[in-house]
Amino acid sequence: MIMKILVTGGAGFIGSAVVRHIINNTEHSVINLDKLTYAGNLESLNSVANSERYIFEKVDICDEINLKRVIFNHKPDIIMHLAAESHVDRSIDAPNNFIQTNILGTYILLEQSRQYYLSLTNDKKAIFKFHHISTDEVYGDLLHPDDNNLGGELPLFTENTAYNPSSPYSASKASSDHLVRAWEKTYGIPTVVTNCSNNYGPYHFPEKLIPVVILNALAGKKIPIYGQGKQIRDWLYVEDHADAL
Ligand SMILES: NC(=O)c1ccc[n+]([C@@H]2O[C@H](COP(=O)([O-])OP(=O)(O)OC[C@H]3O[C@@H](n4cnc5c(N)ncnc54)[C@H](O)[C@@H]3O)[C@@H](O)[C@H]2O)c1
């Protein structure tokens, strides 16, 4: 079945990999809804922008009127929600945008999705999904075996691990996960929440860890270590992630 997929945050690092993947490897069409913050980069979509299965809408998910217009005009079968403020360091310096976009924006998107879902026929309702892309940082920090009280074991998160966010970013994402689950339980909208680890790969924003390390190394500059250098990060190649989503 050929579907219309609304991708929020499709000009971002992971969102653009999802959009490229859908256009290049499926027959589905994409509506890319993105506010184009500092993190949005339409050049990452040059290879698919001319496809007749691709449409771009420059809209803020907090802008209820335009969000409604896009959803009701394009009538997506699936909504994949990747629009977010995503950089932990920025969330520590200025948490406001994180609360606005990640919490309030997700709430506004859920409400518009709920109204849209209610307007669908039963056949369309059976297909519809709201897919919320979140982070494993909602479960807390991965601590080095020297510091984690696990007797030398590496720490591991599962879907059943209790939420324990530690930064304004991860707290705002945890909050949005709870809202998505509440909208399914309370209103019956079919949802999926995925909590991936750190991504790396093409079009990664230069201020993120792996690009910083590579760029500093190429320039012969010092490579920054965060804290005591004991944090553990799992890494996922962004195109594998887009394929899985
Ligand atoms: N990058 C990672 O390693 C990683 C890991 C785990 C989870 N995630 C999650 O995956 C999702 C995508 O992450 P990313 O790395 O691609 O983020 P990103 O910062 O690269 O891109 C975010 C995109 O959302 C857009 N956006 C921001 N605020 C918006 C708003 N109010 N309305 C509409 N668009 C808006 C930006 O313009 C940008 O294009 C996020 O929800 C993030 O929390 C990312």
GROMACS .gro file of C-alpha atoms and ligand atoms in nm:
model
  289
    1MET     CA    1   0.000   0.000   0.000
    2ILE     CA    2   0.133   0.343  -0.096
    3MET     CA    3   0.111   0.594   0.188
    4LYS     CA    4   0.149   0.965   0.256
    5ILE     CA    5   0.385   1.025   0.546
    6LEU     CA    6   0.404   1.357   0.729
    7VAL     CA    7   0.755   1.394   0.874
    8THR     CA    8   0.804   1.677   1.126
    9GLY     CA    9   1.164   1.796   1.154
   10GLY     CA   10   1.245   1.652   0.810
   11ALA     CA   11   1.518   1.911   0.752
   12GLY     CA   12   1.709   1.795   1.060
   13PHE     CA   13   1.983   1.535   1.089
   14ILE     CA   14   1.770   1.222   1.141
   15GLY     CA   15   1.454   1.361   0.978
   16SER     CA   16   1.638   1.428   0.651
   17ALA     CA   17   1.776   1.072   0.652
   18VAL     CA   18   1.418   0.947   0.699
   19VAL     CA   19   1.291   1.164   0.412
   20ARG     CA   20   1.576   1.055   0.180
   21HIS     CA   21   1.515   0.693   0.276
   22ILE     CA   22   1.140   0.709   0.203
   23ILE     CA   23   1.182   0.884  -0.133
   24ASN     CA   24   1.477   0.671  -0.247
   25ASN     CA   25   1.364   0.329  -0.125
   26THR     CA   26   0.983   0.326  -0.121
   27GLU     CA   27   0.691   0.448  -0.329
   28HIS     CA   28   0.545   0.650  -0.041
   29SER     CA   29   0.522   1.027  -0.050
   30VAL     CA   30   0.647   1.271   0.212
   31ILE     CA   31   0.526   1.602   0.348
   32ASN     CA   32   0.821   1.752   0.530
   33LEU     CA   33   0.702   1.999   0.796
   34ASP     CA   34   0.987   2.196   0.949
   35LYS     CA   35   1.033   2.539   1.106
   36LEU     CA   36   1.395   2.556   0.984
   37THR     CA   37   1.569   2.648   1.308
   38TYR     CA   38   1.951   2.669   1.314
   39ALA     CA   39   1.945   2.285   1.297
   40GLY     CA   40   1.733   2.259   0.982
   41ASN     CA   41   1.924   2.231   0.656
   42LEU     CA   42   1.734   2.194   0.329
   43GLU     CA   43   2.060   2.115   0.146
   44SER     CA   44   2.049   1.773   0.308
   45LEU     CA   45   1.740   1.711   0.092
   46ASN     CA   46   1.879   1.833  -0.244
   47SER     CA   47   1.891   1.477  -0.376
   48VAL     CA   48   1.514   1.427  -0.328
   49ALA     CA   49   1.372   1.782  -0.337
   50ASN     CA   50   1.265   1.754  -0.702
   51SER     CA   51   1.072   1.434  -0.651
   52GLU     CA   52   0.700   1.472  -0.719
   53ARG     CA   53   0.648   1.261  -0.405
   54TYR     CA   54   0.811   1.529  -0.187
   55ILE     CA   55   0.652   1.847  -0.047
   56PHE     CA   56   0.806   2.096   0.196
   57GLU     CA   57   0.599   2.307   0.439
   58LYS     CA   58   0.785   2.566   0.649
   59VAL     CA   59   0.574   2.552   0.965
   60ASP     CA   60   0.636   2.562   1.340
   61ILE     CA   61   0.466   2.273   1.525
   62CYS     CA   62   0.361   2.530   1.788
   63ASP     CA   63   0.164   2.720   1.519
   64GLU     CA   64  -0.171   2.548   1.562
   65ILE     CA   65  -0.347   2.711   1.265
   66ASN     CA   66  -0.084   2.625   1.005
   67LEU     CA   67  -0.026   2.282   1.154
   68LYS     CA   68  -0.397   2.209   1.119
   69ARG     CA   69  -0.393   2.341   0.760
   70VAL     CA   70  -0.104   2.112   0.664
   71ILE     CA   71  -0.252   1.802   0.830
   72PHE     CA   72  -0.606   1.848   0.696
   73ASN     CA   73  -0.492   1.955   0.345
   74HIS     CA   74  -0.242   1.675   0.293
   75LYS     CA   75  -0.429   1.402   0.484
   76PRO     CA   76  -0.130   1.186   0.586
   77ASP     CA   77  -0.165   0.813   0.661
   78ILE     CA   78   0.124   0.828   0.909
   79ILE     CA   79   0.278   1.107   1.116
   80MET     CA   80   0.644   1.069   1.211
   81HIS     CA   81   0.739   1.328   1.472
   82LEU     CA   82   1.108   1.421   1.473
   83ALA     CA   83   1.086   1.801   1.512
   84ALA     CA   84   1.263   1.890   1.834
   85GLU     CA   85   1.531   2.094   1.997
   86SER     CA   86   1.794   1.825   2.030
   87HIS     CA   87   2.125   1.958   2.161
   88VAL     CA   88   2.184   1.890   2.533
   89ASP     CA   89   2.439   2.173   2.579
   90ARG     CA   90   2.197   2.427   2.430
   91SER     CA   91   1.924   2.301   2.665
   92ILE     CA   92   2.147   2.380   2.963
   93ASP     CA   93   2.224   2.733   2.836
   94ALA     CA   94   1.867   2.817   2.723
   95PRO     CA   95   1.596   2.565   2.814
   96ASN     CA   96   1.301   2.776   2.695
   97ASN     CA   97   1.293   2.653   2.332
   98PHE     CA   98   1.314   2.293   2.458
   99ILE     CA   99   1.004   2.337   2.672
  100GLN     CA  100   0.824   2.518   2.388
  101THR     CA  101   0.899   2.280   2.102
  102ASN     CA  102   0.951   1.946   2.272
  103ILE     CA  103   0.668   1.967   2.526
  104LEU     CA  104   0.420   2.230   2.406
  105GLY     CA  105   0.483   2.160   2.037
  106THR     CA  106   0.431   1.786   2.086
  107TYR     CA  107   0.108   1.859   2.275
  108ILE     CA  108  -0.018   2.084   1.992
  109LEU     CA  109   0.076   1.822   1.731
  110LEU     CA  110  -0.100   1.549   1.933
  111GLU     CA  111  -0.415   1.756   1.963
  112GLN     CA  112  -0.425   1.833   1.590
  113SER     CA  113  -0.352   1.465   1.516
  114ARG     CA  114  -0.638   1.363   1.746
  115GLN     CA  115  -0.885   1.592   1.567
  116TYR     CA  116  -0.761   1.464   1.233
  117TYR     CA  117  -0.781   1.099   1.349
  118LEU     CA  118  -1.143   1.151   1.458
  119SER     CA  119  -1.226   1.279   1.108
  120LEU     CA  120  -1.092   0.964   0.937
  121THR     CA  121  -1.301   0.676   0.803
  122ASN     CA  122  -1.258   0.342   0.982
  123ASP     CA  123  -1.035   0.212   0.699
  124LYS     CA  124  -0.802   0.510   0.735
  125LYS     CA  125  -0.813   0.488   1.115
  126ALA     CA  126  -0.693   0.127   1.093
  127ILE     CA  127  -0.376   0.241   0.912
  128PHE     CA  128  -0.304   0.564   1.101
  129LYS     CA  129  -0.004   0.580   1.337
  130PHE     CA  130   0.157   0.865   1.528
  131HIS     CA  131   0.524   0.769   1.552
  132HIS     CA  132   0.714   0.970   1.813
  133ILE     CA  133   1.092   0.957   1.779
  134SER     CA  134   1.256   0.997   2.118
  135THR     CA  135   1.587   0.928   2.285
  136ASP     CA  136   1.740   0.674   2.523
  137GLU     CA  137   1.851   0.975   2.733
  138VAL     CA  138   1.506   0.963   2.900
  139TYR     CA  139   1.643   0.660   3.093
  140GLY     CA  140   1.934   0.858   3.240
  141ASP     CA  141   2.311   0.853   3.190
  142LEU     CA  142   2.512   0.548   3.093
  143LEU     CA  143   2.778   0.536   3.365
  144HIS     CA  144   3.116   0.374   3.336
  145PRO     CA  145   3.145   0.035   3.517
  146ASP     CA  146   3.377   0.204   3.776
  147ASP     CA  147   3.091   0.435   3.877
  148ASN     CA  148   2.766   0.253   3.818
  149ASN     CA  149   2.740   0.009   4.113
  150LEU     CA  150   2.681  -0.284   3.877
  151GLY     CA  151   2.986  -0.483   3.988
  152GLY     CA  152   3.192  -0.409   3.675
  153GLU     CA  153   2.903  -0.475   3.435
  154LEU     CA  154   2.825  -0.240   3.145
  155PRO     CA  155   2.494  -0.061   3.201
  156LEU     CA  156   2.201  -0.144   2.975
  157PHE     CA  157   1.868   0.029   2.910
  158THR     CA  158   1.560  -0.164   2.805
  159GLU     CA  159   1.208  -0.044   2.725
  160ASN     CA  160   1.121  -0.133   3.088
  161THR     CA  161   1.390   0.082   3.248
  162ALA     CA  162   1.238   0.356   3.467
  163TYR     CA  163   1.257   0.709   3.328
  164ASN     CA  164   1.535   0.911   3.491
  165PRO     CA  165   1.616   1.211   3.270
  166SER     CA  166   1.897   1.440   3.383
  167SER     CA  167   1.914   1.742   3.148
  168PRO     CA  168   1.649   1.993   3.039
  169TYR     CA  169   1.668   1.823   2.696
  170SER     CA  170   1.606   1.470   2.823
  171ALA     CA  171   1.340   1.592   3.069
  172SER     CA  172   1.156   1.765   2.785
  173LYS     CA  173   1.176   1.448   2.572
  174ALA     CA  174   1.057   1.233   2.866
  175SER     CA  175   0.766   1.470   2.908
  176SER     CA  176   0.675   1.441   2.539
  177ASP     CA  177   0.692   1.058   2.560
  178HIS     CA  178   0.444   1.067   2.849
  179LEU     CA  179   0.211   1.296   2.654
  180VAL     CA  180   0.217   1.062   2.352
  181ARG     CA  181   0.135   0.758   2.568
  182ALA     CA  182  -0.140   0.953   2.747
  183TRP     CA  183  -0.298   1.053   2.413
  184GLU     CA  184  -0.309   0.686   2.314
  185LYS     CA  185  -0.450   0.568   2.649
  186THR     CA  186  -0.697   0.853   2.689
  187TYR     CA  187  -0.809   0.918   2.332
  188GLY     CA  188  -0.720   0.596   2.152
  189ILE     CA  189  -0.483   0.743   1.890
  190PRO     CA  190  -0.251   0.463   1.770
  191THR     CA  191   0.103   0.563   1.864
  192VAL     CA  192   0.455   0.420   1.865
  193VAL     CA  193   0.742   0.565   2.070
  194THR     CA  194   1.099   0.473   1.979
  195ASN     CA  195   1.394   0.563   2.204
  196CYS     CA  196   1.716   0.541   2.008
  197SER     CA  197   2.075   0.603   2.114
  198ASN     CA  198   2.306   0.867   1.963
  199ASN     CA  199   2.313   0.881   1.586
  200TYR     CA  200   2.607   0.964   1.361
  201GLY     CA  201   2.651   0.993   0.986
  202PRO     CA  202   2.601   1.230   0.692
  203TYR     CA  203   2.477   1.588   0.754
  204HIS     CA  204   2.549   1.569   1.128
  205PHE     CA  205   2.542   1.924   1.272
  206PRO     CA  206   2.904   2.040   1.327
  207GLU     CA  207   2.858   2.120   1.699
  208LYS     CA  208   2.771   1.757   1.790
  209LEU     CA  209   3.038   1.533   1.946
  210ILE     CA  210   3.159   1.320   1.652
  211PRO     CA  211   3.184   1.614   1.404
  212VAL     CA  212   3.358   1.823   1.674
  213VAL     CA  213   3.613   1.547   1.732
  214ILE     CA  214   3.676   1.495   1.359
  215LEU     CA  215   3.695   1.868   1.277
  216ASN     CA  216   3.927   1.940   1.571
  217ALA     CA  217   4.149   1.645   1.479
  218LEU     CA  218   4.171   1.762   1.116
  219ALA     CA  219   4.259   2.114   1.233
  220GLY     CA  220   4.521   1.985   1.479
  221LYS     CA  221   4.321   2.129   1.772
  222LYS     CA  222   4.260   1.974   2.115
  223ILE     CA  223   3.975   1.722   2.136
  224PRO     CA  224   3.731   1.807   2.417
  225ILE     CA  225   3.655   1.551   2.687
  226TYR     CA  226   3.322   1.584   2.864
  227GLY     CA  227   3.331   1.564   3.245
  228GLN     CA  228   3.585   1.303   3.356
  229GLY     CA  229   3.564   1.136   3.014
  230LYS     CA  230   3.379   0.842   3.169
  231GLN     CA  231   3.038   0.874   3.002
  232ILE     CA  232   2.949   0.586   2.774
  233ARG     CA  233   2.759   0.647   2.453
  234ASP     CA  234   2.603   0.394   2.220
  235TRP     CA  235   2.612   0.495   1.853
  236LEU     CA  236   2.370   0.419   1.575
  237TYR     CA  237   2.439   0.493   1.207
  238VAL     CA  238   2.170   0.742   1.101
  239GLU     CA  239   2.081   0.561   0.777
  240ASP     CA  240   2.032   0.231   0.964
  241HIS     CA  241   1.807   0.420   1.205
  242ALA     CA  242   1.606   0.579   0.920
  243ASP     CA  243   1.564   0.234   0.764
  244ALA     CA  244   1.440   0.089   1.096
  245LEU     CA  245   1.194   0.375   1.156
  246LIG     N1  246   2.064   1.305   1.695
  246LIG     C1  247   2.063   1.206   1.783
  246LIG     O1  248   2.166   1.144   1.809
  246LIG     C2  249   1.934   1.165   1.850
  246LIG     C3  250   1.939   1.057   1.939
  246LIG     C4  251   1.820   1.016   1.999
  246LIG     C5  252   1.701   1.080   1.970
  246LIG     N2  253   1.700   1.187   1.885
  246LIG     C6  254   1.569   1.251   1.858
  246LIG     O2  255   1.541   1.238   1.719
  246LIG     C7  256   1.472   1.355   1.673
  246LIG     C8  257   1.548   1.417   1.559
  246LIG     O3  258   1.679   1.452   1.604
  246LIG     P1  259   1.783   1.524   1.509
  246LIG     O4  260   1.919   1.491   1.557
  246LIG     O5  261   1.750   1.501   1.366
  246LIG     O6  262   1.753   1.677   1.546
  246LIG     P2  263   1.803   1.807   1.473
  246LIG     O7  264   1.825   1.908   1.580
  246LIG     O8  265   1.913   1.780   1.377
  246LIG     O9  266   1.677   1.851   1.383
  246LIG     C9  267   1.557   1.895   1.438
  246LIG    C10  268   1.472   1.952   1.325
  246LIG    O10  269   1.347   1.996   1.383
  246LIG    C11  270   1.319   2.127   1.333
  246LIG     N3  271   1.242   2.197   1.436
  246LIG    C12  272   1.287   2.238   1.559
  246LIG     N4  273   1.188   2.300   1.625
  246LIG    C13  274   1.079   2.296   1.544
  246LIG    C14  275   0.946   2.343   1.556
  246LIG     N5  276   0.904   2.410   1.665
  246LIG     N6  277   0.859   2.320   1.454
  246LIG    C15  278   0.898   2.255   1.341
  246LIG     N7  279   1.024   2.211   1.324
  246LIG    C16  280   1.113   2.231   1.423
  246LIG    C17  281   1.455   2.190   1.307
  246LIG    O11  282   1.444   2.296   1.212
  246LIG    C18  283   1.534   2.070   1.255
  246LIG    O12  284   1.520   2.059   1.114
  246LIG    C19  285   1.459   1.448   1.794
  246LIG    O13  286   1.331   1.431   1.851
  246LIG    C20  287   1.566   1.399   1.889
  246LIG    O14  288   1.527   1.422   2.024
  246LIG    C21  289   1.814   1.232   1.825
   0.00000   0.00000   0.00000
